[in-house]
mmCIF file of C-alpha atoms and ligand atoms in Angstrom:
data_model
loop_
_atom_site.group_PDB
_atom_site.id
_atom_site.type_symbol
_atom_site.label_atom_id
_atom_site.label_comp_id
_atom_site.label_asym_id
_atom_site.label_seq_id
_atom_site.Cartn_x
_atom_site.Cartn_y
_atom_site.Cartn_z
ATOM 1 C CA UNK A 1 -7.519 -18.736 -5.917
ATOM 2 C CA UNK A 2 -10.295 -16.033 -6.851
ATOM 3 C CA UNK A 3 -13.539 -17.395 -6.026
ATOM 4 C CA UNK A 4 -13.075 -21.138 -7.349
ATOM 5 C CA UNK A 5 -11.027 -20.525 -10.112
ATOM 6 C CA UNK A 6 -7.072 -21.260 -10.153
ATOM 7 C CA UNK A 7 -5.185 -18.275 -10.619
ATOM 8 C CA UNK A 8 -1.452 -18.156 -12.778
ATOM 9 C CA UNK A 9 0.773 -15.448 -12.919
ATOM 10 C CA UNK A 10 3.905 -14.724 -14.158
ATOM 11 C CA UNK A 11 6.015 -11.791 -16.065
ATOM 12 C CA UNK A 12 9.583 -11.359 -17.951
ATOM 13 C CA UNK A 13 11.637 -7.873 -17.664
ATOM 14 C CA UNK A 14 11.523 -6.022 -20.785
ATOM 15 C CA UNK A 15 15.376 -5.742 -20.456
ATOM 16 C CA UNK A 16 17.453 -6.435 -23.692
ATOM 17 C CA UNK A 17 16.689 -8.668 -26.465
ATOM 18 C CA UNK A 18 14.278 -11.918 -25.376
ATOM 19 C CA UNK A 19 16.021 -15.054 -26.020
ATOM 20 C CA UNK A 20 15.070 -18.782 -26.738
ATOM 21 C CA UNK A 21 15.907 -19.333 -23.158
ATOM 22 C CA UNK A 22 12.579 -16.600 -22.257
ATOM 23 C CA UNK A 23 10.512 -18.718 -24.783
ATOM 24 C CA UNK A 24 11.271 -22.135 -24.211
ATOM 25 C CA UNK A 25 11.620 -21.494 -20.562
ATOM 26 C CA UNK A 26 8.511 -19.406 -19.627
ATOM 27 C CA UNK A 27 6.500 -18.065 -23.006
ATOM 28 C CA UNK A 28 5.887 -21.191 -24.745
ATOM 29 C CA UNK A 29 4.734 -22.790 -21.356
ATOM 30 C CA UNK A 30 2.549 -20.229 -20.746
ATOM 31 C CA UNK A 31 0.508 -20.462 -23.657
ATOM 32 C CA UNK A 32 0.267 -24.665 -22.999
ATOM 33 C CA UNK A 33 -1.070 -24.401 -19.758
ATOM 34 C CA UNK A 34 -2.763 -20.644 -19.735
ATOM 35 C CA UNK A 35 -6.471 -21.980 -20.607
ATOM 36 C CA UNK A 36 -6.482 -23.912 -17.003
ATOM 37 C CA UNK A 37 -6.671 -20.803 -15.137
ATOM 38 C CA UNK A 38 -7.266 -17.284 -14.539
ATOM 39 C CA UNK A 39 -4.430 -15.878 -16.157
ATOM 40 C CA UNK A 40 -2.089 -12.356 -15.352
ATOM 41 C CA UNK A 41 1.149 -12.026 -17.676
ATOM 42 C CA UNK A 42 2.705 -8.790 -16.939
ATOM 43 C CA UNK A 43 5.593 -6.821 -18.476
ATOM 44 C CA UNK A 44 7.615 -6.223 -15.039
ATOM 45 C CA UNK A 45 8.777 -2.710 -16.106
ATOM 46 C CA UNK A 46 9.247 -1.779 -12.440
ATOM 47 C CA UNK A 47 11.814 -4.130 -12.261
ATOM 48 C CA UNK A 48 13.594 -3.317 -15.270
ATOM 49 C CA UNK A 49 14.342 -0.016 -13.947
ATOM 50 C CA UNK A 50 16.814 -1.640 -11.200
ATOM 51 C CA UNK A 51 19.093 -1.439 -13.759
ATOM 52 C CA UNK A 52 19.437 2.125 -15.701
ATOM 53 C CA UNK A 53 17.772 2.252 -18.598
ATOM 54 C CA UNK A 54 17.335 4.366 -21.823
ATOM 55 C CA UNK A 55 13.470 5.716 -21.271
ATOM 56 C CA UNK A 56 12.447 5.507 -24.901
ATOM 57 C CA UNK A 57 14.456 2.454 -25.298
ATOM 58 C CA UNK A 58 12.784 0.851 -22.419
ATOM 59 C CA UNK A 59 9.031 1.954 -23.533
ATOM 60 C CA UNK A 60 9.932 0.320 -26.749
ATOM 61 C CA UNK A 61 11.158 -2.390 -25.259
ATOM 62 C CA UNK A 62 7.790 -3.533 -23.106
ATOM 63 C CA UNK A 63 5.611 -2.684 -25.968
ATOM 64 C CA UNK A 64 7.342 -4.986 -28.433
ATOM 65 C CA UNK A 65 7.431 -7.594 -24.935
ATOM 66 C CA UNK A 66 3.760 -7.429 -24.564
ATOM 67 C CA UNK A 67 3.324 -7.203 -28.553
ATOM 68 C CA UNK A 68 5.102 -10.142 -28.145
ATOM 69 C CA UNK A 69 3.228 -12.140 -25.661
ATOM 70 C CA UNK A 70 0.369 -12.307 -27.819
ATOM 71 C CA UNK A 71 2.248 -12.872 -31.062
ATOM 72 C CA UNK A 72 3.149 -16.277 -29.311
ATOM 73 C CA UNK A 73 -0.722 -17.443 -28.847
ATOM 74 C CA UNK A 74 -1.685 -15.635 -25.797
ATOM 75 C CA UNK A 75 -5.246 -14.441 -26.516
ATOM 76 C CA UNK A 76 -5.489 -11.281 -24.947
ATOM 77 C CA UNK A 77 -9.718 -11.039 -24.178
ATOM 78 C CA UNK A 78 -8.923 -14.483 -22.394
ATOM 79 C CA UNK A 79 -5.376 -13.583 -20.312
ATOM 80 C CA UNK A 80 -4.845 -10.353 -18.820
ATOM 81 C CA UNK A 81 -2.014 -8.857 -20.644
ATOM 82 C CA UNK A 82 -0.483 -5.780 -18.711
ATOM 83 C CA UNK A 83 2.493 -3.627 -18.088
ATOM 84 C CA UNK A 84 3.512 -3.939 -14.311
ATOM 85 C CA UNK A 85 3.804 -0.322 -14.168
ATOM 86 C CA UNK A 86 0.280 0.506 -15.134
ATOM 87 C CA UNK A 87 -1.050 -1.160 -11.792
ATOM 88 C CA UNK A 88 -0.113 0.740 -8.706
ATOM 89 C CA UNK A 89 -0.690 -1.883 -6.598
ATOM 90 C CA UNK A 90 2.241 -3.751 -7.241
ATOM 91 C CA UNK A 91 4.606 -1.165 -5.882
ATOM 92 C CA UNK A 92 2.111 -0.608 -2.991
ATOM 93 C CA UNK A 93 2.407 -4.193 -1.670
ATOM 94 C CA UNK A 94 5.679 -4.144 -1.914
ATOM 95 C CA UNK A 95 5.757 -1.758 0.153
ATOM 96 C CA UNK A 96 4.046 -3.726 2.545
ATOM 97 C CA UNK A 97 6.066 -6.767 2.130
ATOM 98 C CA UNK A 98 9.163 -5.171 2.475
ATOM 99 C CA UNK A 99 9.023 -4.690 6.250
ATOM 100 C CA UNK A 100 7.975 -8.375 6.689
ATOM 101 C CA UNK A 101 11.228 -9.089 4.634
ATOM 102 C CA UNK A 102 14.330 -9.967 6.468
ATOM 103 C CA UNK A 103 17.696 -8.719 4.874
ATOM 104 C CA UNK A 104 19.302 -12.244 5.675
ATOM 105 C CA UNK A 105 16.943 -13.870 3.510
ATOM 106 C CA UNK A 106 17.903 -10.889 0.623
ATOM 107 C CA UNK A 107 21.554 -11.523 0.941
ATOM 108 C CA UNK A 108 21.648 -14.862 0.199
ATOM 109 C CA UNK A 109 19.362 -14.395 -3.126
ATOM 110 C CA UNK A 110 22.085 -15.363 -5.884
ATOM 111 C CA UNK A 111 20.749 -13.530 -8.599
ATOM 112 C CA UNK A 112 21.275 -10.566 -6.082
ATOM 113 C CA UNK A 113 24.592 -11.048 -5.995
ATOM 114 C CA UNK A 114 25.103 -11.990 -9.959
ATOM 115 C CA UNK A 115 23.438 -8.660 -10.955
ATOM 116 C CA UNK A 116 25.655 -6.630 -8.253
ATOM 117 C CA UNK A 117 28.414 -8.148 -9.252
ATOM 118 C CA UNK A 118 27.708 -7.065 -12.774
ATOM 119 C CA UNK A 119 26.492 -3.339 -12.009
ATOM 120 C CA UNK A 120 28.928 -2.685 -9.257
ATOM 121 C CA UNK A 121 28.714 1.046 -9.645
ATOM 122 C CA UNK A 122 25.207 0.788 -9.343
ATOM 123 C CA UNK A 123 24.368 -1.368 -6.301
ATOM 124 C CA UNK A 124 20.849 0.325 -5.300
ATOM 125 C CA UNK A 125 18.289 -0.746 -3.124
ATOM 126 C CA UNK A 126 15.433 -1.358 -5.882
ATOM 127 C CA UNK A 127 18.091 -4.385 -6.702
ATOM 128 C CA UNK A 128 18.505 -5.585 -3.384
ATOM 129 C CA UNK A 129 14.301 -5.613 -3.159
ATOM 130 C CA UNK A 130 13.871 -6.978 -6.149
ATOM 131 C CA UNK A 131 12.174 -10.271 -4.784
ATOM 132 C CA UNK A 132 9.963 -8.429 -2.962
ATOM 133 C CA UNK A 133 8.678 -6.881 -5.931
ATOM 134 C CA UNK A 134 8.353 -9.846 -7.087
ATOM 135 C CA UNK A 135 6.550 -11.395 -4.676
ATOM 136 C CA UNK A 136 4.073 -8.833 -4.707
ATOM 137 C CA UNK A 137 3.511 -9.281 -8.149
ATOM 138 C CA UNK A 138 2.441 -12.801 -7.563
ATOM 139 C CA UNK A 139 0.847 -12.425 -4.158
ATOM 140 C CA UNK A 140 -1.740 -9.373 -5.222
ATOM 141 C CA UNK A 141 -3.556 -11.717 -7.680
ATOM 142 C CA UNK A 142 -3.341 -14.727 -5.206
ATOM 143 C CA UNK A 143 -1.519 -16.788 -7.637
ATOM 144 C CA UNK A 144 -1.539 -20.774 -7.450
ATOM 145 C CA UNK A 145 0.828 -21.324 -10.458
ATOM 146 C CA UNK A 146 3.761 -19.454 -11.275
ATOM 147 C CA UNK A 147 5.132 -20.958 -14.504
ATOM 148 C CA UNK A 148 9.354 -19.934 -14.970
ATOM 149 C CA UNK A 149 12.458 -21.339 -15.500
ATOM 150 C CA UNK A 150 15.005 -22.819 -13.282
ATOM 151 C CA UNK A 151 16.586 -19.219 -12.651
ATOM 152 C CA UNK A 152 13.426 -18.002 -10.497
ATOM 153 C CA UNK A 153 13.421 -20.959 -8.412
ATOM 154 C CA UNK A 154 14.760 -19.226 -5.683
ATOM 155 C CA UNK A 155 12.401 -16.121 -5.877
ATOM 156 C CA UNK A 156 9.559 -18.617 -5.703
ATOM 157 C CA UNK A 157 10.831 -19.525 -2.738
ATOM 158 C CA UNK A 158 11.111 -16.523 -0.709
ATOM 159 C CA UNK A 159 7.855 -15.742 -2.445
ATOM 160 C CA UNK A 160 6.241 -18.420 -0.301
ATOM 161 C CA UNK A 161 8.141 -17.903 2.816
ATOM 162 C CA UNK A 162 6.839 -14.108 3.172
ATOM 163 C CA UNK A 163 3.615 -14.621 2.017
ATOM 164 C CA UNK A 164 3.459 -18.119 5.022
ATOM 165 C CA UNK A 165 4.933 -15.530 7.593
ATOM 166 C CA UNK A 166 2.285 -12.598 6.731
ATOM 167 C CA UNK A 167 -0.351 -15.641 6.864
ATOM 168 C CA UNK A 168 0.913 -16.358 10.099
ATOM 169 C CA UNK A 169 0.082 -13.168 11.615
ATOM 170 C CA UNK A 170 -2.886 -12.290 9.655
ATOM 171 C CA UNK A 171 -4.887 -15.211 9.022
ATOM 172 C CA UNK A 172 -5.371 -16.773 5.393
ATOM 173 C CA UNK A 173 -4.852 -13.809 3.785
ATOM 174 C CA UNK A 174 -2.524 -15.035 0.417
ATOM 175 C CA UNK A 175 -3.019 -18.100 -1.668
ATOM 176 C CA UNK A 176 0.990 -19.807 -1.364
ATOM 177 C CA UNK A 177 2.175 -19.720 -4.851
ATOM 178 C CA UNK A 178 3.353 -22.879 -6.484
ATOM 179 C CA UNK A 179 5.820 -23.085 -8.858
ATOM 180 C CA UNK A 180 5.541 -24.483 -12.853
ATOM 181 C CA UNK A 181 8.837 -25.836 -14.450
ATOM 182 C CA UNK A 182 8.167 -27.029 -17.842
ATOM 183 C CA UNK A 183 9.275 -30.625 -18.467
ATOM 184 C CA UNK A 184 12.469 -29.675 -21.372
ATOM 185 C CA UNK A 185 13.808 -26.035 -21.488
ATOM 186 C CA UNK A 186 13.290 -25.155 -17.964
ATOM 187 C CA UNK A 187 17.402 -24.504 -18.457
ATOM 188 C CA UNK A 188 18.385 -23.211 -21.533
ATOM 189 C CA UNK A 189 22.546 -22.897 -21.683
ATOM 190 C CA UNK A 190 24.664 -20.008 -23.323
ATOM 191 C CA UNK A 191 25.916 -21.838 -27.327
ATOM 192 C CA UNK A 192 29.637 -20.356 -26.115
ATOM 193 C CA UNK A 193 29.956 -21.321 -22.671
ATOM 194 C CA UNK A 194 27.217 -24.189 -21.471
ATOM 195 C CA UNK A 195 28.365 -23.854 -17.505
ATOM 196 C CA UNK A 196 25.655 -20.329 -18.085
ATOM 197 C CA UNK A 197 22.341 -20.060 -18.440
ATOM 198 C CA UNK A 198 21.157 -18.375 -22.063
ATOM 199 C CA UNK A 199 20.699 -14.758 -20.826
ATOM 200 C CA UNK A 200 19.559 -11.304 -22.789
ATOM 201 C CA UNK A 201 22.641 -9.572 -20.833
ATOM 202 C CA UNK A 202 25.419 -11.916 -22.189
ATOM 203 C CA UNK A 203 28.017 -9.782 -24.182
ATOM 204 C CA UNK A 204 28.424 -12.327 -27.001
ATOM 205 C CA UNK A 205 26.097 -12.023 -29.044
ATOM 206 C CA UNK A 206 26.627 -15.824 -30.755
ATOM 207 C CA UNK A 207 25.719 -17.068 -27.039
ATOM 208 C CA UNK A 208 22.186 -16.350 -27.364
ATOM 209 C CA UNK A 209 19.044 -17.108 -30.023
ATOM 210 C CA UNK A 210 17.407 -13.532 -29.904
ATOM 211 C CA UNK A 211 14.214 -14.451 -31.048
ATOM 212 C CA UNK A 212 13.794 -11.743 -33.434
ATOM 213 C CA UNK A 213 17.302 -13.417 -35.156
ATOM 214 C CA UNK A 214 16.651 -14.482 -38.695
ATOM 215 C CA UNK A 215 16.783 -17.975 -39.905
ATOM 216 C CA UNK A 216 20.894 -17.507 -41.196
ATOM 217 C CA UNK A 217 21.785 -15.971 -38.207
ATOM 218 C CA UNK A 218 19.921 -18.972 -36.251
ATOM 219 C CA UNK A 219 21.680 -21.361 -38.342
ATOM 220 C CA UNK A 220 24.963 -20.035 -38.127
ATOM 221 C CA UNK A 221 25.181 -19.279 -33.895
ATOM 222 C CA UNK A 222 23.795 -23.153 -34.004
ATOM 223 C CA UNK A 223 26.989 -24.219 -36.078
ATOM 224 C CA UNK A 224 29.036 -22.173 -33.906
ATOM 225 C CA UNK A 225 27.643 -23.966 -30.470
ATOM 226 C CA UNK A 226 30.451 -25.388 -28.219
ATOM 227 C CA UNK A 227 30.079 -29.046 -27.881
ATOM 228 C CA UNK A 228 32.850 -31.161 -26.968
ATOM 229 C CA UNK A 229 35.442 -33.633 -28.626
ATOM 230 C CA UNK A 230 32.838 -37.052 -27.082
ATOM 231 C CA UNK A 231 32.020 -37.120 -30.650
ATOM 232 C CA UNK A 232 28.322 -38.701 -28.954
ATOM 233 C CA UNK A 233 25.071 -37.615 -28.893
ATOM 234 C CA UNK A 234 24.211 -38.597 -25.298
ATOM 235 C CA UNK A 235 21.990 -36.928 -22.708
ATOM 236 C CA UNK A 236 24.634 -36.594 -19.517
ATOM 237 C CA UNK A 237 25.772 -33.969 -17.346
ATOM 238 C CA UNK A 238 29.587 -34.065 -18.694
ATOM 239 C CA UNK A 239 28.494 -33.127 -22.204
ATOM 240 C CA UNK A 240 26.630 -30.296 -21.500
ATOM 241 C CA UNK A 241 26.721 -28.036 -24.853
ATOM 242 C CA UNK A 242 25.186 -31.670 -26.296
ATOM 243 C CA UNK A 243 22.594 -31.770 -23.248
ATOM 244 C CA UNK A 244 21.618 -27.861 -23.964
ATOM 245 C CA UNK A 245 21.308 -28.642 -27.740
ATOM 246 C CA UNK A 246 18.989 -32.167 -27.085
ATOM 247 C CA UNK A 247 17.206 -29.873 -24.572
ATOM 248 C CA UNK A 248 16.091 -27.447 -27.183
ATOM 249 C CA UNK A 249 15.482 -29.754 -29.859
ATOM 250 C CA UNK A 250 13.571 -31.698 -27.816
ATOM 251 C CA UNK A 251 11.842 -28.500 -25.987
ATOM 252 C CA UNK A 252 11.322 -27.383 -29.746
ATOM 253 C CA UNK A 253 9.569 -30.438 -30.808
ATOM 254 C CA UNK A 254 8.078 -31.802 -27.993
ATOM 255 C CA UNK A 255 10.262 -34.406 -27.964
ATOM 256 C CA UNK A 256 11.795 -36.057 -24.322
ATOM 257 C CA UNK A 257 15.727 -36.271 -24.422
ATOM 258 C CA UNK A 258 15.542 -40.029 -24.769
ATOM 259 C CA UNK A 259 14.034 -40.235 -27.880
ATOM 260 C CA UNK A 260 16.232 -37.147 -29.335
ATOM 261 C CA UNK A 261 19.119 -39.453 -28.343
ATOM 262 C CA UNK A 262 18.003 -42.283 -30.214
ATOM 263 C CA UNK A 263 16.688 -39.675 -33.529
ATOM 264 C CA UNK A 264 20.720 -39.050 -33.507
ATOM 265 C CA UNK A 265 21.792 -42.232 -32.500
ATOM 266 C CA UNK A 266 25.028 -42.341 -34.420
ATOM 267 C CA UNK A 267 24.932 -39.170 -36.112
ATOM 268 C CA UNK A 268 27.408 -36.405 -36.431
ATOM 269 C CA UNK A 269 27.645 -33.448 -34.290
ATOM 270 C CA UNK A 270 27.667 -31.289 -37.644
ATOM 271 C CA UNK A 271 23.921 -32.934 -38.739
ATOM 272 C CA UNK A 272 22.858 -32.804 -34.976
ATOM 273 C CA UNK A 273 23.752 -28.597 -34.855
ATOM 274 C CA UNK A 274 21.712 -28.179 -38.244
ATOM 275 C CA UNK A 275 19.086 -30.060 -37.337
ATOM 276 C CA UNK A 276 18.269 -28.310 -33.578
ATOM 277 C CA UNK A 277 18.520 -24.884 -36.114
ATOM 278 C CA UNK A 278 16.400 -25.675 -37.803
ATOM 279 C CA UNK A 279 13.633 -26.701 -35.524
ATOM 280 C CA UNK A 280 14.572 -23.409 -33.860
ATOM 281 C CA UNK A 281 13.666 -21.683 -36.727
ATOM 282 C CA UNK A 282 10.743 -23.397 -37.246
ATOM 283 C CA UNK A 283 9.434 -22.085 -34.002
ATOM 284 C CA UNK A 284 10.394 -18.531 -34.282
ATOM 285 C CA UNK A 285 8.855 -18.049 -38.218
ATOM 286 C CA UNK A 286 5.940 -17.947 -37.058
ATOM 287 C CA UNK A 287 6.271 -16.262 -34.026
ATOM 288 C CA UNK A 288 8.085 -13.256 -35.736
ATOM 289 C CA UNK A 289 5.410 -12.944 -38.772
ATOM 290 C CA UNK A 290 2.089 -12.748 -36.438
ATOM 291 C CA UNK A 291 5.146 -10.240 -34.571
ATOM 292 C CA UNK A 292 5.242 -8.519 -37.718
ATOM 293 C CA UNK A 293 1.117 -7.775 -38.283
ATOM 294 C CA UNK A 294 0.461 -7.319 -34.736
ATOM 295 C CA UNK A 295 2.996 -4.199 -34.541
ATOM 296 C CA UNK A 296 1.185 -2.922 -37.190
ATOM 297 C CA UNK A 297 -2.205 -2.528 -35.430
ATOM 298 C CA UNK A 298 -1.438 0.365 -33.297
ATOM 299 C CA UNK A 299 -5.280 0.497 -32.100
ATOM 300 C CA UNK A 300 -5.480 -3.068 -31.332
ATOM 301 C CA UNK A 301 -2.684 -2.563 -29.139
ATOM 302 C CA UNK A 302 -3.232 0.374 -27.529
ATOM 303 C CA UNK A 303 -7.030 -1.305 -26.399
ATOM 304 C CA UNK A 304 -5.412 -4.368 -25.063
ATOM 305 C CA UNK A 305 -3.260 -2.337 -22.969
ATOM 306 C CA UNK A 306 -6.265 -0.176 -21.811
ATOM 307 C CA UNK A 307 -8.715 -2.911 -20.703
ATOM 308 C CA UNK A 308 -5.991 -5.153 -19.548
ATOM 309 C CA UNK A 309 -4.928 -2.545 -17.157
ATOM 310 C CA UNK A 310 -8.460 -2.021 -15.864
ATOM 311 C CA UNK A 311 -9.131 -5.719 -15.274
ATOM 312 C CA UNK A 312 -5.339 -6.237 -13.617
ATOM 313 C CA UNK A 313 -6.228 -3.272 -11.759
ATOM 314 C CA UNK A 314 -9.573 -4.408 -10.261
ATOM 315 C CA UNK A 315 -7.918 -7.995 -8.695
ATOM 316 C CA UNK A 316 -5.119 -6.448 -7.688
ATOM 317 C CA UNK A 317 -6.873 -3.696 -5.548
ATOM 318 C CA UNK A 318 -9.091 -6.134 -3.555
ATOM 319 C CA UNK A 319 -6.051 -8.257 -2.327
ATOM 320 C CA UNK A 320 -4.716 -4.820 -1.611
ATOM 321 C CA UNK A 321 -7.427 -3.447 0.129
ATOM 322 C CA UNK A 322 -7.750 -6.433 2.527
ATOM 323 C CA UNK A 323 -3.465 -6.659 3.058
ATOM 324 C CA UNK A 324 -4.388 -2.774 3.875
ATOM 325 C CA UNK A 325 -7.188 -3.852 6.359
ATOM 326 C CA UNK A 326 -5.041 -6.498 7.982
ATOM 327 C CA UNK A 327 -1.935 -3.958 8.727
ATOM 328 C CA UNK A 328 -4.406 -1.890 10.326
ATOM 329 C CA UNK A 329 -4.428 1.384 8.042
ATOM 330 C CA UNK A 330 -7.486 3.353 8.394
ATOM 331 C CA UNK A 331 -10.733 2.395 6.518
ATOM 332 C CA UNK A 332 -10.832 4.538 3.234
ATOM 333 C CA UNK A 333 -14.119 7.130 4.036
ATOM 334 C CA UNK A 334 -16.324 6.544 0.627
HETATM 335 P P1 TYM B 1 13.370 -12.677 -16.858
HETATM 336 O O1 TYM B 1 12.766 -11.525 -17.573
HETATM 337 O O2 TYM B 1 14.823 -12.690 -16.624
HETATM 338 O O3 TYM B 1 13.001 -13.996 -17.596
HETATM 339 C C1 TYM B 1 11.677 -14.288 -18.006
HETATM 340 C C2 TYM B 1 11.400 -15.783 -17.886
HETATM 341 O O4 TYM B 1 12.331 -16.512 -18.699
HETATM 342 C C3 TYM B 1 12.948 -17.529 -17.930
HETATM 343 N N1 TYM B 1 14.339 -17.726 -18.420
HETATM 344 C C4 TYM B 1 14.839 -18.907 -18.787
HETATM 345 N N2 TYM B 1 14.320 -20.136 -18.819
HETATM 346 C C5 TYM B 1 15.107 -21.138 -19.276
HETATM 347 N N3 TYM B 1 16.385 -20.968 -19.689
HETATM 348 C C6 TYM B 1 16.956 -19.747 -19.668
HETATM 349 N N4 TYM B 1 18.207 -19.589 -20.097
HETATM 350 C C7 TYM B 1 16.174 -18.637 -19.197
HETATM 351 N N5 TYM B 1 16.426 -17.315 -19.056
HETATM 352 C C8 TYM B 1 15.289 -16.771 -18.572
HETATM 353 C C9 TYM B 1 12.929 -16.993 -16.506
HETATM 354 O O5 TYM B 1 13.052 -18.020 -15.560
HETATM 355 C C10 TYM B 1 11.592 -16.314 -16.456
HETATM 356 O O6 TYM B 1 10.567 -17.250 -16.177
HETATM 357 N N6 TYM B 1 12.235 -11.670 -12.134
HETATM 358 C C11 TYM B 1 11.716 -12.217 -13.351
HETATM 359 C C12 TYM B 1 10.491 -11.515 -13.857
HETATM 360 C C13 TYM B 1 9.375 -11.460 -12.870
HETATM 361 C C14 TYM B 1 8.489 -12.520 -12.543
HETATM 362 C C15 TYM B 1 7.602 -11.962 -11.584
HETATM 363 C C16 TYM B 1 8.380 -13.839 -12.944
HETATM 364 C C17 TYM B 1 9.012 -10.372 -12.147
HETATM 365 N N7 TYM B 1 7.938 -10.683 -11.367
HETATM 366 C C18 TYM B 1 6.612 -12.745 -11.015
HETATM 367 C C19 TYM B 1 7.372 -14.592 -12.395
HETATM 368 C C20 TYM B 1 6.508 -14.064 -11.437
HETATM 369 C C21 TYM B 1 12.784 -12.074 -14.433
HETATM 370 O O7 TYM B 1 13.628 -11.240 -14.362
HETATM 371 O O8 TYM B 1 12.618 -12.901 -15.479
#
């Protein structure tokens, strides 16, 4: 909370291509619920860098990400749209949080362990931290809501477990985070291999919607989608490329898998695949187009990110000043 308004915040890595599993799972939920609260979407670049990047490949990257946040509906006077990076804060109470962070609770976080496995030749601290970061991203602006997909669930969680142990010591000092899981799409699965989530790292490219993909290429890694031989369109845990494809028609549509099922009732897995492309497609046109004219305003752009910073900068630095105060570092002499 900030005075007696609800506060939400949440932020995607700027890492790779964004995929239908970002948008269905986080961006499109964002923009549904956004005008409840006092809203902070940030482009986490300081987490991106856990993994080595390409520096003008990575710049790139977060401007087309926050370009991006605003091409899907996010009015940027009314939701403070900002790159991580640009608010010192963040990496300052991490700092903090780190040494009331216990390396047992950091071993066990699976993504942790997922991402080493991955990058074994690059196994550095900033990756084991990561959560921390992350809950200092959410802590500085006292957060209520944290909308993201099933993934972060676990973040969330150590998330509230520092911030309740800092509490403990300190007084009320953070507002415990909450998190948001949209009703559909809170899961989106890989089209090749529905055991994985949809993720912007997966080699294949025909396992993910990148949602800059054009409507053929949409249509196409949709008629390519593992299914199975059930020949039915039911909603059930032993079918899951059919429960993946029913969960982003319906997320798509706004549709609950129950009455997807009965839409197909009988149908063919062939008219099924077309039809969830589709309805893919007709949520990315127009997502790409406004895309397309926002990139073009370099001005407009370069003001959001100005102002945005400023206003991200001012909440963050008076949770930070009073975590500062509680630690006991010396009173800044004005
Ligand atoms: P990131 O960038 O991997 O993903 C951004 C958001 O997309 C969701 N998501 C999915 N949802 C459904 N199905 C999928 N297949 C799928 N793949 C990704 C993620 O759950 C996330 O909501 N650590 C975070 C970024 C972050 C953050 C934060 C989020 C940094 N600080 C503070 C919230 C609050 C991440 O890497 O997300």
């Amino acid at each position: 909370m900030i005075g007696d308004q609800k506060v939400l915040f949440s932020g995607m890595q700027a890492t790779g291509n964004l995929t239908l599993g970002n948008y269905l799972g986080a961006l499109k939920n964002w923009v549904h619920i956004a005008d409840e609260y006092l809203t902070f979407f940030s482009v986490v670049d300081l987490h991106s860098i856990t993994i080595r990047q390409d520096p003008a490949e990575l710049r790139k990257r977060a401007r087309n990400l926050l370009t991006l946040y605003i091409a899907a509906g996010l009015d940027p006077e009314k939701n403070c749209i900002y790159y991580q990076s640009h608010v010192s804060g963040h990496a300052e109470l991490a700092w903090i949080l780190n040494c009331f962070t216990y390396m047992g609770e950091l071993n066990r976080m699976t993504q942790f362990k997922d991402k080493a496995a991955k990058h074994a030749d690059n196994i550095n601290a900033g990756l084991f931290t990561y959560p921390v970061l992350m809950a200092a991203d959410i802590l500085l602006y006292q957060a209520d809501v944290v909308p993201v997909g099933k993934d972060q669930m676990q973040h969330l969680e150590i998330t509230r477990d520092i911030a309740q142990r800092f509490n403990a010591v300190y007084g009320d000092v953070f507002t415990i985070p909450e998190p948001y899981l949209g009703k559909t799409g809170a899961k989106i699965r890989s089209l090749q291999d529905p055991e994985k989530k949809m993720s912007k790292s997966d080699e294949n490219p025909n396992a993910s919607i990148y949602l800059m993909d054009d409507a053929d290429t949409v249509i196409r890694k949709f008629k390519r989608a593992v299914t199975d031989s059930e020949a039915q369109i039911v909603y059930r845990d032993e079918q899951p490329g059919i429960q993946n494809l029913i969960d982003i028609y319906g997320a798509c549509t706004g549709k609950a898998p129950e009455e997807v099922v009965r839409e197909f009732d009988g149908k063919g897995y062939g008219e099924f695949k077309m039809a969830v492309g589709e309805a893919v497609v007709a949520q990315l046109r127009p997502l790409q187009e406004r895309f397309a004219q926002l990139s073009k305003d370099k001005a407009y752009i370069d003001g959001i990110i100005k102002s945005n910073a400023e206003k991200a900068s001012y909440y963050a630095t008076k949770t930070l000043r009073k975590v500062q105060k509680k630690v006991g570092f010396p009173d800044r002499i004005r």
